Amino acid sequence: MTLSDLRGSVRVTVRLHRHVLWAALAVLLLVALALPTGRWYVQSLADDLAATGCEVERTVPGCGIQVRGFLSRSLYFQKVFHFVALAVTALPLLLAAFVAGPLVGRELESGTYRLQWSQSVSPARWLAARLAVPVAAVLLLLPAFVVLAAWIRRGTLDTWYPVHWYVFPFYAAIGPVSVAYALLGIAVGALAGLAVGRTVPAIAAAMAVVGTVGVALTLLRPRLWPAVDVPDRGGNTWDFSGPVDRIGIRHHPESHFWPLQLVESAILLTLAAAAIVTAFALLRRRPH
């Protein structure tokens, strides 16, 4: 399998699914424009409120309407950011469904893969081309979006509705775990499509596996890095003490953000690599 051959197969895959790819790119660009605009809007509201002489801390007579308007619009932006982060959290499920169904499962179910394999396209090149398209899209676009989301999140810390780094779903949208989850979705989707060989069951299986991994790691996340037991309750500290804890206030300070993100990302990438290796192993066993 040469690089030029792979490029040809990738071009075919892009042409087949160009409408989905263009729609995804349009949504991403829209969100990328909306978030900075929303942050600028909230800052302008704060400046306008300050210009009136009104303060949220001390609402004097005549300032009630201005203060309520400022707080309600600031809260609205936080809700928009929440839905965007929720969409990023759901992205691995969508990628798993797309790869398991339209990219792999549908071709195996309809038998069209035999035509391509009979035209000097090897099974390995066929699968590699289908994986290269979503992987390239994720690696090219998602890191930039994560940096943007992290910048937006930092800007909320000085507002009345701050977004803390450990809160769901923002945690999965402002760090490398978002990229790792997306790659896991692609890998599991490929494995499910090859193992099941039917579109709808493959989609269901892939989404179930990715969802289960996500829930399990979310529950295990506080234990992925040693917590701090010093009784320090900071405003940006992840306190997860429970009734079973007897050694103090267990929490993760903000300095634990990167260790937690990197450990979780390593687990996800390991699972993704295992899924890809298994998928290619299944492909070699499949009758041509």
Short mmCIF file of C-alpha atoms in Angstrom, two decimals:
data_model
loop_
_atom_site.label_atom_id
_atom_site.label_comp_id
_atom_site.label_asym_id
_atom_site.label_seq_id
_atom_site.Cartn_x
_atom_site.Cartn_y
_atom_site.Cartn_z
CA MET A 1 0.00 0.00 0.00
CA THR A 2 1.67 3.19 -1.23
CA LEU A 3 0.94 6.72 -0.05
CA SER A 4 -0.43 7.69 -3.47
CA ASP A 5 -2.83 4.73 -3.41
CA LEU A 6 -4.03 5.71 0.05
CA ARG A 7 -4.57 9.30 -1.08
CA GLY A 8 -6.73 8.06 -3.93
CA SER A 9 -8.89 6.01 -1.58
CA VAL A 10 -9.17 8.96 0.80
CA ARG A 11 -10.38 11.19 -2.03
CA VAL A 12 -13.07 8.66 -2.88
CA THR A 13 -14.17 8.52 0.75
CA VAL A 14 -14.31 12.31 0.98
CA ARG A 15 -16.42 12.54 -2.17
CA LEU A 16 -18.84 9.91 -0.90
CA HIS A 17 -19.39 11.71 2.41
CA ARG A 18 -18.71 15.31 1.41
CA HIS A 19 -22.14 16.55 2.49
CA VAL A 20 -21.67 15.30 6.05
CA LEU A 21 -18.15 16.73 6.19
CA TRP A 22 -19.24 20.14 4.91
CA ALA A 23 -22.13 20.25 7.37
CA ALA A 24 -19.82 19.37 10.29
CA LEU A 25 -17.33 22.03 9.21
CA ALA A 26 -20.08 24.65 8.95
CA VAL A 27 -21.34 23.87 12.45
CA LEU A 28 -17.82 24.03 13.87
CA LEU A 29 -17.12 27.39 12.24
CA LEU A 30 -20.43 28.75 13.48
CA VAL A 31 -19.63 27.74 17.04
CA ALA A 32 -16.07 29.05 16.73
CA LEU A 33 -17.49 32.45 15.81
CA ALA A 34 -20.34 32.41 18.32
CA LEU A 35 -18.27 31.73 21.45
CA PRO A 36 -15.83 34.68 21.14
CA THR A 37 -18.75 36.89 20.14
CA GLY A 38 -20.63 35.79 23.26
CA ARG A 39 -17.63 36.50 25.48
CA TRP A 40 -17.23 39.96 23.96
CA TYR A 41 -20.95 40.57 24.46
CA VAL A 42 -20.80 39.70 28.17
CA GLN A 43 -17.77 41.96 28.62
CA SER A 44 -19.59 44.79 26.88
CA LEU A 45 -22.55 44.27 29.20
CA ALA A 46 -20.23 44.56 32.20
CA ASP A 47 -18.76 47.77 30.80
CA ASP A 48 -22.21 49.20 30.14
CA LEU A 49 -23.32 48.35 33.67
CA ALA A 50 -20.23 50.00 35.12
CA ALA A 51 -20.91 53.10 33.04
CA THR A 52 -24.33 53.49 34.70
CA GLY A 53 -22.72 53.51 38.14
CA CYS A 54 -24.70 50.42 39.20
CA GLU A 55 -23.11 47.43 40.93
CA VAL A 56 -24.35 43.90 41.36
CA GLU A 57 -23.00 43.74 44.92
CA ARG A 58 -24.99 46.80 45.97
CA THR A 59 -28.20 47.24 44.04
CA VAL A 60 -29.34 50.74 44.93
CA PRO A 61 -32.76 52.14 43.98
CA GLY A 62 -32.96 52.74 40.25
CA CYS A 63 -30.44 49.99 39.37
CA GLY A 64 -32.65 46.93 39.66
CA ILE A 65 -33.54 46.68 35.97
CA GLN A 66 -29.94 47.18 34.81
CA VAL A 67 -28.56 44.61 37.24
CA ARG A 68 -31.22 42.01 36.42
CA GLY A 69 -30.65 42.51 32.71
CA PHE A 70 -26.90 42.10 33.11
CA LEU A 71 -27.21 38.92 35.20
CA SER A 72 -29.83 37.31 32.97
CA ARG A 73 -27.79 37.91 29.80
CA SER A 74 -24.61 36.65 31.47
CA LEU A 75 -26.43 33.52 32.57
CA TYR A 76 -27.75 33.03 29.05
CA PHE A 77 -24.21 33.01 27.65
CA GLN A 78 -23.15 30.42 30.23
CA LYS A 79 -26.06 28.21 29.17
CA VAL A 80 -25.02 28.53 25.53
CA PHE A 81 -21.47 27.55 26.48
CA HIS A 82 -22.88 24.61 28.44
CA PHE A 83 -24.74 23.29 25.39
CA VAL A 84 -21.66 23.70 23.21
CA ALA A 85 -19.56 21.75 25.72
CA LEU A 86 -22.29 19.11 25.89
CA ALA A 87 -22.12 18.75 22.11
CA VAL A 88 -18.34 18.26 22.30
CA THR A 89 -18.90 15.59 24.95
CA ALA A 90 -21.36 13.84 22.63
CA LEU A 91 -18.99 14.04 19.64
CA PRO A 92 -17.33 10.63 20.30
CA LEU A 93 -20.75 8.97 20.19
CA LEU A 94 -21.53 10.67 16.88
CA LEU A 95 -18.16 9.70 15.43
CA ALA A 96 -18.61 6.11 16.57
CA ALA A 97 -22.04 5.98 14.94
CA PHE A 98 -20.77 7.56 11.70
CA VAL A 99 -17.78 5.23 11.34
CA ALA A 100 -19.68 2.10 12.42
CA GLY A 101 -22.63 2.85 10.14
CA PRO A 102 -22.09 4.87 6.94
CA LEU A 103 -18.31 4.40 6.67
CA VAL A 104 -17.91 0.69 7.42
CA GLY A 105 -21.08 -1.16 8.37
CA ARG A 106 -23.20 -0.03 5.43
CA GLU A 107 -20.59 -1.09 2.87
CA LEU A 108 -20.20 -4.49 4.49
CA GLU A 109 -23.96 -4.95 4.69
CA SER A 110 -24.54 -3.96 1.05
CA GLY A 111 -21.48 -5.83 -0.24
CA THR A 112 -20.06 -2.83 -2.12
CA TYR A 113 -16.69 -3.39 -0.47
CA ARG A 114 -16.14 -6.41 -2.72
CA LEU A 115 -16.15 -4.19 -5.79
CA GLN A 116 -13.40 -1.99 -4.36
CA TRP A 117 -11.35 -4.93 -3.13
CA SER A 118 -11.49 -6.46 -6.62
CA GLN A 119 -10.14 -3.24 -8.17
CA SER A 120 -6.64 -3.41 -6.68
CA VAL A 121 -7.79 -1.80 -3.41
CA SER A 122 -6.54 -4.01 -0.59
CA PRO A 123 -8.71 -4.48 2.51
CA ALA A 124 -6.12 -2.71 4.68
CA ARG A 125 -6.03 0.29 2.34
CA TRP A 126 -9.83 0.33 2.20
CA LEU A 127 -10.11 0.54 6.00
CA ALA A 128 -7.16 2.92 6.37
CA ALA A 129 -8.76 5.37 3.93
CA ARG A 130 -12.03 5.32 5.84
CA LEU A 131 -10.28 5.96 9.12
CA ALA A 132 -7.97 8.63 7.72
CA VAL A 133 -10.81 11.03 6.90
CA PRO A 134 -12.39 11.35 10.38
CA VAL A 135 -8.99 11.11 12.13
CA ALA A 136 -7.60 13.95 10.02
CA ALA A 137 -10.69 16.05 10.68
CA VAL A 138 -10.41 15.48 14.43
CA LEU A 139 -6.68 16.21 14.62
CA LEU A 140 -6.90 19.31 12.44
CA LEU A 141 -10.00 20.96 13.88
CA LEU A 142 -10.71 19.74 17.40
CA PRO A 143 -7.46 20.89 19.10
CA ALA A 144 -8.05 24.45 17.87
CA PHE A 145 -11.59 24.34 19.19
CA VAL A 146 -10.37 23.02 22.56
CA VAL A 147 -7.94 25.92 22.87
CA LEU A 148 -10.76 28.33 22.06
CA ALA A 149 -13.09 26.71 24.61
CA ALA A 150 -10.39 26.83 27.30
CA TRP A 151 -9.84 30.53 26.59
CA ILE A 152 -13.57 31.19 26.85
CA ARG A 153 -13.72 29.25 30.11
CA ARG A 154 -10.91 31.29 31.62
CA GLY A 155 -12.77 34.45 30.71
CA THR A 156 -15.79 33.38 32.76
CA LEU A 157 -13.84 33.18 36.04
CA ASP A 158 -14.15 36.92 36.59
CA THR A 159 -17.89 36.93 35.92
CA TRP A 160 -20.86 36.18 38.15
CA TYR A 161 -21.26 32.77 36.53
CA PRO A 162 -17.78 31.22 36.46
CA VAL A 163 -17.17 27.87 34.78
CA HIS A 164 -14.87 25.69 36.87
CA TRP A 165 -12.47 23.30 35.17
CA TYR A 166 -13.84 20.13 36.80
CA VAL A 167 -17.54 20.66 36.02
CA PHE A 168 -19.30 18.37 33.55
CA PRO A 169 -19.43 18.79 30.57
CA PHE A 170 -16.77 21.54 30.43
CA TYR A 171 -13.97 19.28 31.66
CA ALA A 172 -14.18 17.16 28.49
CA ALA A 173 -14.26 20.21 26.21
CA ILE A 174 -11.26 22.22 27.43
CA GLY A 175 -8.45 19.67 27.37
CA PRO A 176 -6.84 16.85 25.37
CA VAL A 177 -9.34 14.28 26.60
CA SER A 178 -11.79 15.63 24.03
CA VAL A 179 -9.41 14.61 21.23
CA ALA A 180 -8.71 11.25 22.87
CA TYR A 181 -12.42 10.51 23.26
CA ALA A 182 -13.01 11.44 19.62
CA LEU A 183 -10.25 9.06 18.46
CA LEU A 184 -11.70 6.33 20.66
CA GLY A 185 -15.09 6.86 19.02
CA ILE A 186 -13.54 6.43 15.56
CA ALA A 187 -11.62 3.30 16.59
CA VAL A 188 -14.59 1.65 18.31
CA GLY A 189 -16.82 2.55 15.37
CA ALA A 190 -14.46 0.79 12.96
CA LEU A 191 -14.27 -2.27 15.18
CA ALA A 192 -18.04 -2.43 15.64
CA GLY A 193 -18.67 -2.01 11.93
CA LEU A 194 -16.31 -4.87 11.06
CA ALA A 195 -17.41 -7.15 13.89
CA VAL A 196 -21.16 -6.71 13.38
CA GLY A 197 -21.27 -6.05 9.65
CA ARG A 198 -24.74 -4.49 9.72
CA THR A 199 -25.43 -0.77 9.85
CA VAL A 200 -27.96 -0.25 12.64
CA PRO A 201 -26.65 -2.94 15.06
CA ALA A 202 -23.10 -1.71 14.50
CA ILE A 203 -24.13 1.86 15.34
CA ALA A 204 -25.88 0.71 18.50
CA ALA A 205 -22.92 -1.42 19.60
CA ALA A 206 -20.36 1.33 18.97
CA MET A 207 -22.35 3.98 20.83
CA ALA A 208 -22.97 1.59 23.74
CA VAL A 209 -19.25 0.82 24.11
CA VAL A 210 -18.12 4.45 23.86
CA GLY A 211 -20.86 5.57 26.26
CA THR A 212 -19.91 2.89 28.77
CA VAL A 213 -16.24 3.88 28.66
CA GLY A 214 -17.18 7.53 29.10
CA VAL A 215 -19.37 6.88 32.12
CA ALA A 216 -16.80 4.57 33.71
CA LEU A 217 -13.95 7.07 33.35
CA THR A 218 -16.13 9.91 34.59
CA LEU A 219 -16.80 7.94 37.76
CA LEU A 220 -13.14 6.98 38.12
CA ARG A 221 -11.80 10.42 37.26
CA PRO A 222 -11.27 11.65 40.86
CA ARG A 223 -9.06 8.59 41.47
CA LEU A 224 -6.89 8.90 38.37
CA TRP A 225 -4.44 11.15 40.22
CA PRO A 226 -3.62 11.29 43.96
CA ALA A 227 -5.91 13.77 45.66
CA VAL A 228 -4.89 16.37 48.22
CA ASP A 229 -6.14 15.87 51.78
CA VAL A 230 -5.28 19.31 53.13
CA PRO A 231 -8.50 21.10 54.14
CA ASP A 232 -8.43 23.81 51.50
CA ARG A 233 -11.70 24.77 49.86
CA GLY A 234 -10.76 27.14 47.05
CA GLY A 235 -13.28 28.53 44.61
CA ASN A 236 -11.67 26.61 41.75
CA THR A 237 -10.93 23.43 43.72
CA TRP A 238 -12.62 20.14 42.94
CA ASP A 239 -13.88 18.92 46.33
CA PHE A 240 -15.20 15.36 46.15
CA SER A 241 -15.24 14.45 49.83
CA GLY A 242 -17.86 11.93 50.83
CA PRO A 243 -19.13 10.23 53.95
CA VAL A 244 -16.58 7.44 53.50
CA ASP A 245 -13.66 9.85 53.69
CA ARG A 246 -12.19 10.13 57.14
CA ILE A 247 -8.81 11.68 56.45
CA GLY A 248 -9.93 15.20 55.64
CA ILE A 249 -11.28 17.15 52.74
CA ARG A 250 -10.27 15.27 49.60
CA HIS A 251 -9.93 17.55 46.62
CA HIS A 252 -8.06 18.28 43.42
CA PRO A 253 -6.66 21.80 43.04
CA GLU A 254 -6.58 23.37 39.61
CA SER A 255 -2.93 22.32 39.28
CA HIS A 256 -4.21 18.73 38.93
CA PHE A 257 -6.06 19.57 35.72
CA TRP A 258 -3.23 18.52 33.39
CA PRO A 259 -2.24 15.32 35.25
CA LEU A 260 -5.88 14.19 35.29
CA GLN A 261 -6.32 15.08 31.63
CA LEU A 262 -3.13 13.33 30.54
CA VAL A 263 -3.80 10.13 32.51
CA GLU A 264 -7.32 9.88 31.15
CA SER A 265 -6.10 10.64 27.63
CA ALA A 266 -3.47 7.90 27.90
CA ILE A 267 -6.14 5.38 28.91
CA LEU A 268 -8.38 6.42 26.04
CA LEU A 269 -5.60 6.30 23.45
CA THR A 270 -4.55 2.86 24.66
CA LEU A 271 -8.13 1.62 24.27
CA ALA A 272 -8.32 3.24 20.83
CA ALA A 273 -5.08 1.60 19.71
CA ALA A 274 -6.32 -1.78 20.93
CA ALA A 275 -9.58 -1.32 19.02
CA ILE A 276 -7.74 -0.39 15.81
CA VAL A 277 -5.38 -3.38 16.06
CA THR A 278 -8.35 -5.68 16.65
CA ALA A 279 -10.22 -4.15 13.71
CA PHE A 280 -7.37 -4.80 11.27
CA ALA A 281 -6.99 -8.32 12.67
CA LEU A 282 -10.69 -8.98 11.98
CA LEU A 283 -10.30 -7.53 8.52
CA ARG A 284 -7.51 -9.98 7.65
CA ARG A 285 -9.78 -12.88 8.65
CA ARG A 286 -12.69 -11.65 6.56
CA PRO A 287 -13.13 -13.56 3.26
CA HIS A 288 -12.24 -11.39 0.24
#
